[in-house]
């Protein structure tokens, strides 16, 4: 079969899906490409939804992966507002809502993730908002800019919760964050960096309630007006923003009989248990050859890099997907980039280059390193720029078993590249 007769289907008109389609054309694929997504929007990036777009600083179009006309120019059949309801690997077909069927030679699952929702009594009433789509961000921005400023209750002290809290404070809204753990982001960053983010938000007027969740919401005329926490605390609120995590959208893969465990299982080439079906982005739990373990990463860079890698693998190229995970955040005057992977219990020490203290409500200029056995597993730069290449090099060296001198690592006068022993 010649290349221009093959049909490649991408399920998920997401950032990952769009990057895969782009790469297929860039690598010379001339066959038919279908990019199918449930949302009415063309593919877009999600970080602006809790950052610049939510704040009203960035236009909607800036988040688009490509201008809408680009897809037609590249002969990519973008099908928005359509849902794939069934995948039939043996028949190499998919069925869409409405009954349409399409045949494929190879298929990519880029279905992403969905927000975890609360089943707390009262959580289905007006005033409880989530943040995953443009529409969600539009609703939240409208609520935050109401006059008078609403009293905001944020449920969840993760990245989305803290970014929403910072956005609400920038609008002058009173903000309370409820988090079941003992500090924000502790499960992601550990105690040392969790303290920094806690102190930054507290210094900017955020009130925290740790070690508790929401037992029930009180409503009036169908709208949430209060919350009772598990510890008995009662809080008044005009608006609830929920950020309690996301879950991979694996339903299509499960019903198709693909191997699924905390995402769609894939090998280092992002191929699933079916040789003609691939997975990338949030939904993929793929084998990382450098770490010798599976990783499911929910960040922007994984969508970009994974989409590109999956497309090359679909074309038959040799692919060993082994990126250094990367993400970023902007909160108040804090700009941060993180690279690497250091989950709870993975590291034995955190080393700082600079003082991590929050002073007068201002974020510090500091670099943090997570070490195990003298090897760098992950690094974070806060308000220190143009160091990511060096940090990623240290992480890759650490993953390869090369150790650093902690004293040199923490010394701002020593080049980062000279910290290796």
mmCIF file of N, CA and C in Angstrom, residues 135-243:
data_model
loop_
_atom_site.group_PDB
_atom_site.id
_atom_site.type_symbol
_atom_site.label_atom_id
_atom_site.label_comp_id
_atom_site.label_asym_id
_atom_site.label_seq_id
_atom_site.Cartn_x
_atom_site.Cartn_y
_atom_site.Cartn_z
ATOM 1 N N UNK A 135 -14.516 27.208 27.928
ATOM 2 C CA UNK A 135 -15.782 27.599 28.536
ATOM 3 C C UNK A 135 -15.673 27.711 30.040
ATOM 4 N N UNK A 136 -14.943 26.769 30.658
ATOM 5 C CA UNK A 136 -14.734 26.838 32.107
ATOM 6 C C UNK A 136 -14.001 28.115 32.487
ATOM 7 N N UNK A 137 -12.966 28.447 31.722
ATOM 8 C CA UNK A 137 -12.179 29.643 32.034
ATOM 9 C C UNK A 137 -13.007 30.907 31.839
ATOM 10 N N UNK A 138 -13.840 30.913 30.797
ATOM 11 C CA UNK A 138 -14.734 32.057 30.574
ATOM 12 C C UNK A 138 -15.669 32.250 31.770
ATOM 13 N N UNK A 139 -16.256 31.137 32.235
ATOM 14 C CA UNK A 139 -17.185 31.225 33.362
ATOM 15 C C UNK A 139 -16.485 31.696 34.630
ATOM 16 N N UNK A 140 -15.284 31.190 34.866
ATOM 17 C CA UNK A 140 -14.555 31.561 36.070
ATOM 18 C C UNK A 140 -14.114 33.021 36.014
ATOM 19 N N UNK A 141 -13.657 33.466 34.858
ATOM 20 C CA UNK A 141 -13.230 34.866 34.738
ATOM 21 C C UNK A 141 -14.420 35.802 34.954
ATOM 22 N N UNK A 142 -15.563 35.450 34.393
ATOM 23 C CA UNK A 142 -16.749 36.292 34.580
ATOM 24 C C UNK A 142 -17.135 36.358 36.051
ATOM 25 N N UNK A 143 -17.017 35.223 36.732
ATOM 26 C CA UNK A 143 -17.378 35.194 38.155
ATOM 27 C C UNK A 143 -16.406 36.016 38.994
ATOM 28 N N UNK A 144 -15.109 35.939 38.661
ATOM 29 C CA UNK A 144 -14.100 36.661 39.444
ATOM 30 C C UNK A 144 -14.178 38.167 39.256
ATOM 31 N N UNK A 145 -14.720 38.598 38.124
ATOM 32 C CA UNK A 145 -14.792 40.037 37.845
ATOM 33 C C UNK A 145 -16.141 40.635 38.201
ATOM 34 N N UNK A 146 -16.974 39.873 38.898
ATOM 35 C CA UNK A 146 -18.286 40.394 39.313
ATOM 36 C C UNK A 146 -18.105 41.529 40.317
ATOM 37 N N UNK A 147 -19.090 42.367 40.374
ATOM 38 C CA UNK A 147 -19.092 43.492 41.317
ATOM 39 C C UNK A 147 -20.288 43.327 42.251
ATOM 40 N N UNK A 148 -20.087 43.219 43.563
ATOM 41 C CA UNK A 148 -18.798 43.293 44.259
ATOM 42 C C UNK A 148 -17.979 42.015 44.093
ATOM 43 N N UNK A 149 -16.699 42.098 44.449
ATOM 44 C CA UNK A 149 -15.804 40.950 44.317
ATOM 45 C C UNK A 149 -16.324 39.774 45.140
ATOM 46 N N UNK A 150 -16.386 38.594 44.538
ATOM 47 C CA UNK A 150 -16.915 37.439 45.265
ATOM 48 C C UNK A 150 -15.912 36.909 46.294
ATOM 49 N N UNK A 151 -16.447 36.291 47.306
ATOM 50 C CA UNK A 151 -15.628 35.567 48.261
ATOM 51 C C UNK A 151 -15.398 34.176 47.684
ATOM 52 N N UNK A 152 -14.117 33.834 47.429
ATOM 53 C CA UNK A 152 -13.775 32.632 46.670
ATOM 54 C C UNK A 152 -13.268 31.536 47.599
ATOM 55 N N UNK A 153 -13.826 30.350 47.436
ATOM 56 C CA UNK A 153 -13.341 29.163 48.128
ATOM 57 C C UNK A 153 -12.720 28.242 47.095
ATOM 58 N N UNK A 154 -11.437 27.966 47.230
ATOM 59 C CA UNK A 154 -10.728 27.058 46.341
ATOM 60 C C UNK A 154 -10.590 25.714 47.046
ATOM 61 N N UNK A 155 -11.080 24.655 46.412
ATOM 62 C CA UNK A 155 -10.977 23.311 46.973
ATOM 63 C C UNK A 155 -9.846 22.594 46.247
ATOM 64 N N UNK A 156 -8.741 22.379 46.941
ATOM 65 C CA UNK A 156 -7.584 21.726 46.352
ATOM 66 C C UNK A 156 -6.400 22.667 46.252
ATOM 67 N N UNK A 157 -5.281 22.273 46.846
ATOM 68 C CA UNK A 157 -4.091 23.108 46.850
ATOM 69 C C UNK A 157 -3.022 22.620 45.894
ATOM 70 N N UNK A 158 -3.433 22.170 44.708
ATOM 71 C CA UNK A 158 -2.490 21.784 43.666
ATOM 72 C C UNK A 158 -2.201 22.951 42.744
ATOM 73 N N UNK A 159 -1.651 22.652 41.562
ATOM 74 C CA UNK A 159 -1.269 23.735 40.646
ATOM 75 C C UNK A 159 -2.470 24.560 40.203
ATOM 76 N N UNK A 160 -3.544 23.904 39.778
ATOM 77 C CA UNK A 160 -4.705 24.653 39.310
ATOM 78 C C UNK A 160 -5.299 25.474 40.447
ATOM 79 N N UNK A 161 -5.446 24.857 41.623
ATOM 80 C CA UNK A 161 -6.013 25.585 42.751
ATOM 81 C C UNK A 161 -5.210 26.817 43.107
ATOM 82 N N UNK A 162 -3.892 26.697 43.128
ATOM 83 C CA UNK A 162 -3.062 27.844 43.498
ATOM 84 C C UNK A 162 -3.048 28.908 42.411
ATOM 85 N N UNK A 163 -3.062 28.503 41.153
ATOM 86 C CA UNK A 163 -3.107 29.502 40.074
ATOM 87 C C UNK A 163 -4.430 30.256 40.093
ATOM 88 N N UNK A 164 -5.519 29.549 40.362
ATOM 89 C CA UNK A 164 -6.811 30.231 40.479
ATOM 90 C C UNK A 164 -6.818 31.158 41.689
ATOM 91 N N UNK A 165 -6.234 30.714 42.795
ATOM 92 C CA UNK A 165 -6.159 31.561 43.983
ATOM 93 C C UNK A 165 -5.387 32.838 43.691
ATOM 94 N N UNK A 166 -4.263 32.721 42.985
ATOM 95 C CA UNK A 166 -3.467 33.903 42.640
ATOM 96 C C UNK A 166 -4.243 34.830 41.711
ATOM 97 N N UNK A 167 -4.952 34.253 40.736
ATOM 98 C CA UNK A 167 -5.753 35.075 39.832
ATOM 99 C C UNK A 167 -6.857 35.803 40.586
ATOM 100 N N UNK A 168 -7.516 35.107 41.504
ATOM 101 C CA UNK A 168 -8.588 35.726 42.285
ATOM 102 C C UNK A 168 -8.061 36.843 43.171
ATOM 103 N N UNK A 169 -6.907 36.641 43.772
ATOM 104 C CA UNK A 169 -6.323 37.693 44.612
ATOM 105 C C UNK A 169 -5.941 38.908 43.769
ATOM 106 N N UNK A 170 -5.480 38.659 42.534
ATOM 107 C CA UNK A 170 -5.126 39.786 41.668
ATOM 108 C C UNK A 170 -6.354 40.614 41.317
ATOM 109 N N UNK A 171 -7.541 40.004 41.415
ATOM 110 C CA UNK A 171 -8.807 40.714 41.188
ATOM 111 C C UNK A 171 -9.343 41.337 42.474
ATOM 112 N N UNK A 172 -8.624 41.139 43.576
ATOM 113 C CA UNK A 172 -9.060 41.714 44.842
ATOM 114 C C UNK A 172 -10.062 40.874 45.592
ATOM 115 N N UNK A 173 -10.240 39.614 45.180
ATOM 116 C CA UNK A 173 -11.220 38.748 45.835
ATOM 117 C C UNK A 173 -10.635 38.142 47.116
ATOM 118 N N UNK A 174 -11.426 38.059 48.188
ATOM 119 C CA UNK A 174 -10.999 37.276 49.351
ATOM 120 C C UNK A 174 -10.934 35.807 48.956
ATOM 121 N N UNK A 175 -9.857 35.109 49.328
ATOM 122 C CA UNK A 175 -9.649 33.728 48.890
ATOM 123 C C UNK A 175 -9.315 32.844 50.079
ATOM 124 N N UNK A 176 -9.997 31.701 50.159
ATOM 125 C CA UNK A 176 -9.690 30.652 51.120
ATOM 126 C C UNK A 176 -9.416 29.366 50.353
ATOM 127 N N UNK A 177 -8.326 28.680 50.695
ATOM 128 C CA UNK A 177 -7.978 27.407 50.066
ATOM 129 C C UNK A 177 -8.130 26.286 51.089
ATOM 130 N N UNK A 178 -8.857 25.239 50.727
ATOM 131 C CA UNK A 178 -9.028 24.058 51.566
ATOM 132 C C UNK A 178 -8.253 22.911 50.930
ATOM 133 N N UNK A 179 -7.354 22.308 51.693
ATOM 134 C CA UNK A 179 -6.488 21.251 51.181
ATOM 135 C C UNK A 179 -6.394 20.127 52.208
ATOM 136 N N UNK A 180 -6.611 18.898 51.755
ATOM 137 C CA UNK A 180 -6.614 17.760 52.671
ATOM 138 C C UNK A 180 -5.230 17.433 53.215
ATOM 139 N N UNK A 181 -4.183 17.820 52.482
ATOM 140 C CA UNK A 181 -2.825 17.554 52.945
ATOM 141 C C UNK A 181 -2.394 18.648 53.922
ATOM 142 N N UNK A 182 -1.177 18.526 54.440
ATOM 143 C CA UNK A 182 -0.679 19.478 55.437
ATOM 144 C C UNK A 182 -0.088 20.735 54.831
ATOM 145 N N UNK A 183 0.047 20.790 53.511
ATOM 146 C CA UNK A 183 0.580 21.966 52.820
ATOM 147 C C UNK A 183 0.216 21.864 51.353
ATOM 148 N N UNK A 184 0.200 22.978 50.623
ATOM 149 C CA UNK A 184 -0.105 22.908 49.190
ATOM 150 C C UNK A 184 1.040 22.238 48.440
ATOM 151 N N UNK A 185 0.715 21.447 47.450
ATOM 152 C CA UNK A 185 1.702 20.840 46.559
ATOM 153 C C UNK A 185 2.675 19.888 47.253
ATOM 154 N N UNK A 186 2.403 19.512 48.482
ATOM 155 C CA UNK A 186 3.376 18.696 49.214
ATOM 156 C C UNK A 186 3.594 17.336 48.550
ATOM 157 N N UNK A 187 2.543 16.756 47.997
ATOM 158 C CA UNK A 187 2.683 15.449 47.359
ATOM 159 C C UNK A 187 3.502 15.533 46.082
ATOM 160 N N UNK A 188 3.604 16.721 45.517
ATOM 161 C CA UNK A 188 4.349 16.915 44.276
ATOM 162 C C UNK A 188 5.776 17.382 44.552
ATOM 163 N N UNK A 189 5.922 18.336 45.481
ATOM 164 C CA UNK A 189 7.201 19.001 45.688
ATOM 165 C C UNK A 189 7.892 18.636 46.988
ATOM 166 N N UNK A 190 7.186 18.017 47.923
ATOM 167 C CA UNK A 190 7.773 17.758 49.227
ATOM 168 C C UNK A 190 7.597 18.937 50.165
ATOM 169 N N UNK A 191 7.990 18.743 51.412
ATOM 170 C CA UNK A 191 7.772 19.762 52.449
ATOM 171 C C UNK A 191 8.506 21.062 52.169
ATOM 172 N N UNK A 192 9.739 20.972 51.658
ATOM 173 C CA UNK A 192 10.576 22.164 51.547
ATOM 174 C C UNK A 192 9.985 23.204 50.592
ATOM 175 N N UNK A 193 9.604 22.759 49.405
ATOM 176 C CA UNK A 193 9.053 23.705 48.426
ATOM 177 C C UNK A 193 7.592 23.994 48.678
ATOM 178 N N UNK A 194 6.877 23.053 49.285
ATOM 179 C CA UNK A 194 5.484 23.322 49.657
ATOM 180 C C UNK A 194 5.414 24.511 50.602
ATOM 181 N N UNK A 195 6.387 24.606 51.498
ATOM 182 C CA UNK A 195 6.413 25.728 52.445
ATOM 183 C C UNK A 195 6.568 27.056 51.723
ATOM 184 N N UNK A 196 7.364 27.072 50.663
ATOM 185 C CA UNK A 196 7.561 28.309 49.907
ATOM 186 C C UNK A 196 6.244 28.778 49.288
ATOM 187 N N UNK A 197 5.530 27.861 48.648
ATOM 188 C CA UNK A 197 4.271 28.252 48.017
ATOM 189 C C UNK A 197 3.217 28.623 49.060
ATOM 190 N N UNK A 198 3.201 27.910 50.176
ATOM 191 C CA UNK A 198 2.283 28.272 51.262
ATOM 192 C C UNK A 198 2.555 29.693 51.743
ATOM 193 N N UNK A 199 3.818 29.995 51.985
ATOM 194 C CA UNK A 199 4.181 31.315 52.512
ATOM 195 C C UNK A 199 3.888 32.418 51.507
ATOM 196 N N UNK A 200 4.123 32.142 50.221
ATOM 197 C CA UNK A 200 3.865 33.155 49.194
ATOM 198 C C UNK A 200 2.383 33.504 49.149
ATOM 199 N N UNK A 201 1.530 32.499 49.163
ATOM 200 C CA UNK A 201 0.089 32.764 49.103
ATOM 201 C C UNK A 201 -0.417 33.412 50.380
ATOM 202 N N UNK A 202 0.084 32.941 51.513
ATOM 203 C CA UNK A 202 -0.340 33.554 52.780
ATOM 204 C C UNK A 202 0.060 35.015 52.832
ATOM 205 N N UNK A 203 1.249 35.333 52.334
ATOM 206 C CA UNK A 203 1.715 36.716 52.335
ATOM 207 C C UNK A 203 0.894 37.592 51.397
ATOM 208 N N UNK A 204 0.227 36.955 50.426
ATOM 209 C CA UNK A 204 -0.629 37.707 49.498
ATOM 210 C C UNK A 204 -2.104 37.619 49.868
ATOM 211 N N UNK A 205 -2.370 37.218 51.113
ATOM 212 C CA UNK A 205 -3.724 37.329 51.634
ATOM 213 C C UNK A 205 -4.593 36.099 51.535
ATOM 214 N N UNK A 206 -4.043 34.960 51.121
ATOM 215 C CA UNK A 206 -4.832 33.732 51.035
ATOM 216 C C UNK A 206 -4.898 33.065 52.407
ATOM 217 N N UNK A 207 -6.093 32.643 52.795
ATOM 218 C CA UNK A 207 -6.283 31.901 54.041
ATOM 219 C C UNK A 207 -6.330 30.420 53.722
ATOM 220 N N UNK A 208 -5.586 29.619 54.483
ATOM 221 C CA UNK A 208 -5.538 28.175 54.251
ATOM 222 C C UNK A 208 -6.237 27.415 55.368
ATOM 223 N N UNK A 209 -6.843 26.286 54.978
ATOM 224 C CA UNK A 209 -7.326 25.287 55.934
ATOM 225 C C UNK A 209 -6.751 23.950 55.480
ATOM 226 N N UNK A 210 -5.759 23.450 56.225
ATOM 227 C CA UNK A 210 -5.081 22.211 55.860
ATOM 228 C C UNK A 210 -5.630 21.034 56.659
ATOM 229 N N UNK A 211 -5.406 19.840 56.126
ATOM 230 C CA UNK A 211 -5.793 18.629 56.824
ATOM 231 C C UNK A 211 -7.285 18.409 56.910
ATOM 232 N N UNK A 212 -8.019 18.990 55.985
ATOM 233 C CA UNK A 212 -9.477 18.849 56.015
ATOM 234 C C UNK A 212 -10.027 19.008 54.603
ATOM 235 N N UNK A 213 -11.215 18.486 54.393
ATOM 236 C CA UNK A 213 -11.910 18.657 53.130
ATOM 237 C C UNK A 213 -13.265 19.283 53.361
ATOM 238 N N UNK A 214 -14.073 19.323 52.317
ATOM 239 C CA UNK A 214 -15.423 19.892 52.426
ATOM 240 C C UNK A 214 -16.415 18.771 52.676
ATOM 241 N N UNK A 215 -17.154 18.888 53.782
ATOM 242 C CA UNK A 215 -18.169 17.884 54.129
ATOM 243 C C UNK A 215 -19.446 18.118 53.342
ATOM 244 N N UNK A 216 -19.858 19.368 53.258
ATOM 245 C CA UNK A 216 -21.078 19.694 52.510
ATOM 246 C C UNK A 216 -21.094 21.179 52.193
ATOM 247 N N UNK A 217 -21.841 21.500 51.155
ATOM 248 C CA UNK A 217 -22.050 22.894 50.785
ATOM 249 C C UNK A 217 -23.450 23.319 51.193
ATOM 250 N N UNK A 218 -23.541 24.530 51.726
ATOM 251 C CA UNK A 218 -24.851 25.097 52.025
ATOM 252 C C UNK A 218 -25.335 25.913 50.846
ATOM 253 N N UNK A 219 -26.601 25.784 50.502
ATOM 254 C CA UNK A 219 -27.124 26.467 49.321
ATOM 255 C C UNK A 219 -28.297 27.356 49.698
ATOM 256 N N UNK A 220 -28.518 28.351 48.856
ATOM 257 C CA UNK A 220 -29.664 29.243 48.982
ATOM 258 C C UNK A 220 -30.155 29.556 47.583
ATOM 259 N N UNK A 221 -31.412 29.249 47.342
ATOM 260 C CA UNK A 221 -32.016 29.474 46.019
ATOM 261 C C UNK A 221 -31.207 28.797 44.909
ATOM 262 N N UNK A 222 -30.726 27.574 45.197
ATOM 263 C CA UNK A 222 -30.031 26.804 44.185
ATOM 264 C C UNK A 222 -28.600 27.198 43.939
ATOM 265 N N UNK A 223 -28.032 28.031 44.806
ATOM 266 C CA UNK A 223 -26.648 28.478 44.630
ATOM 267 C C UNK A 223 -25.875 28.253 45.924
ATOM 268 N N UNK A 224 -24.609 27.825 45.780
ATOM 269 C CA UNK A 224 -23.772 27.584 46.952
ATOM 270 C C UNK A 224 -23.445 28.902 47.634
ATOM 271 N N UNK A 225 -23.662 28.926 48.976
ATOM 272 C CA UNK A 225 -23.383 30.140 49.744
ATOM 273 C C UNK A 225 -22.470 29.877 50.941
ATOM 274 N N UNK A 226 -22.210 28.605 51.247
ATOM 275 C CA UNK A 226 -21.371 28.298 52.406
ATOM 276 C C UNK A 226 -20.810 26.893 52.257
ATOM 277 N N UNK A 227 -19.855 26.581 53.118
ATOM 278 C CA UNK A 227 -19.262 25.246 53.133
ATOM 279 C C UNK A 227 -18.981 24.851 54.565
ATOM 280 N N UNK A 228 -19.238 23.588 54.877
ATOM 281 C CA UNK A 228 -18.870 23.026 56.176
ATOM 282 C C UNK A 228 -17.732 22.056 55.932
ATOM 283 N N UNK A 229 -16.595 22.281 56.605
ATOM 284 C CA UNK A 229 -15.434 21.431 56.417
ATOM 285 C C UNK A 229 -15.528 20.191 57.289
ATOM 286 N N UNK A 230 -14.684 19.214 56.997
ATOM 287 C CA UNK A 230 -14.680 17.975 57.770
ATOM 288 C C UNK A 230 -14.362 18.210 59.233
ATOM 289 N N UNK A 231 -13.615 19.273 59.531
ATOM 290 C CA UNK A 231 -13.276 19.559 60.931
ATOM 291 C C UNK A 231 -14.318 20.423 61.625
ATOM 292 N N UNK A 232 -15.438 20.672 60.936
ATOM 293 C CA UNK A 232 -16.531 21.432 61.525
ATOM 294 C C UNK A 232 -16.515 22.909 61.238
ATOM 295 N N UNK A 233 -15.440 23.421 60.650
ATOM 296 C CA UNK A 233 -15.368 24.848 60.317
ATOM 297 C C UNK A 233 -16.429 25.203 59.284
ATOM 298 N N UNK A 234 -17.094 26.339 59.494
ATOM 299 C CA UNK A 234 -18.073 26.839 58.539
ATOM 300 C C UNK A 234 -17.524 28.070 57.842
ATOM 301 N N UNK A 235 -17.625 28.085 56.518
ATOM 302 C CA UNK A 235 -17.098 29.178 55.711
ATOM 303 C C UNK A 235 -18.188 29.719 54.799
ATOM 304 N N UNK A 236 -18.276 31.023 54.712
ATOM 305 C CA UNK A 236 -19.161 31.635 53.739
ATOM 306 C C UNK A 236 -18.451 31.738 52.400
ATOM 307 N N UNK A 237 -19.191 31.668 51.302
ATOM 308 C CA UNK A 237 -18.574 31.758 49.983
ATOM 309 C C UNK A 237 -19.594 32.207 48.945
ATOM 310 N N UNK A 238 -19.097 32.879 47.922
ATOM 311 C CA UNK A 238 -19.922 33.246 46.766
ATOM 312 C C UNK A 238 -19.581 32.399 45.548
ATOM 313 N N UNK A 239 -18.392 31.813 45.581
ATOM 314 C CA UNK A 239 -17.888 31.095 44.419
ATOM 315 C C UNK A 239 -16.940 29.990 44.886
ATOM 316 N N UNK A 240 -17.123 28.785 44.360
ATOM 317 C CA UNK A 240 -16.248 27.659 44.681
ATOM 318 C C UNK A 240 -15.511 27.253 43.411
ATOM 319 N N UNK A 241 -14.196 27.238 43.471
ATOM 320 C CA UNK A 241 -13.368 26.766 42.362
ATOM 321 C C UNK A 241 -12.718 25.460 42.797
ATOM 322 N N UNK A 242 -12.975 24.400 42.054
ATOM 323 C CA UNK A 242 -12.513 23.063 42.439
ATOM 324 C C UNK A 242 -11.311 22.671 41.583
ATOM 325 N N UNK A 243 -10.244 22.281 42.258
ATOM 326 C CA UNK A 243 -9.054 21.778 41.575
ATOM 327 C C UNK A 243 -8.508 20.586 42.322
#
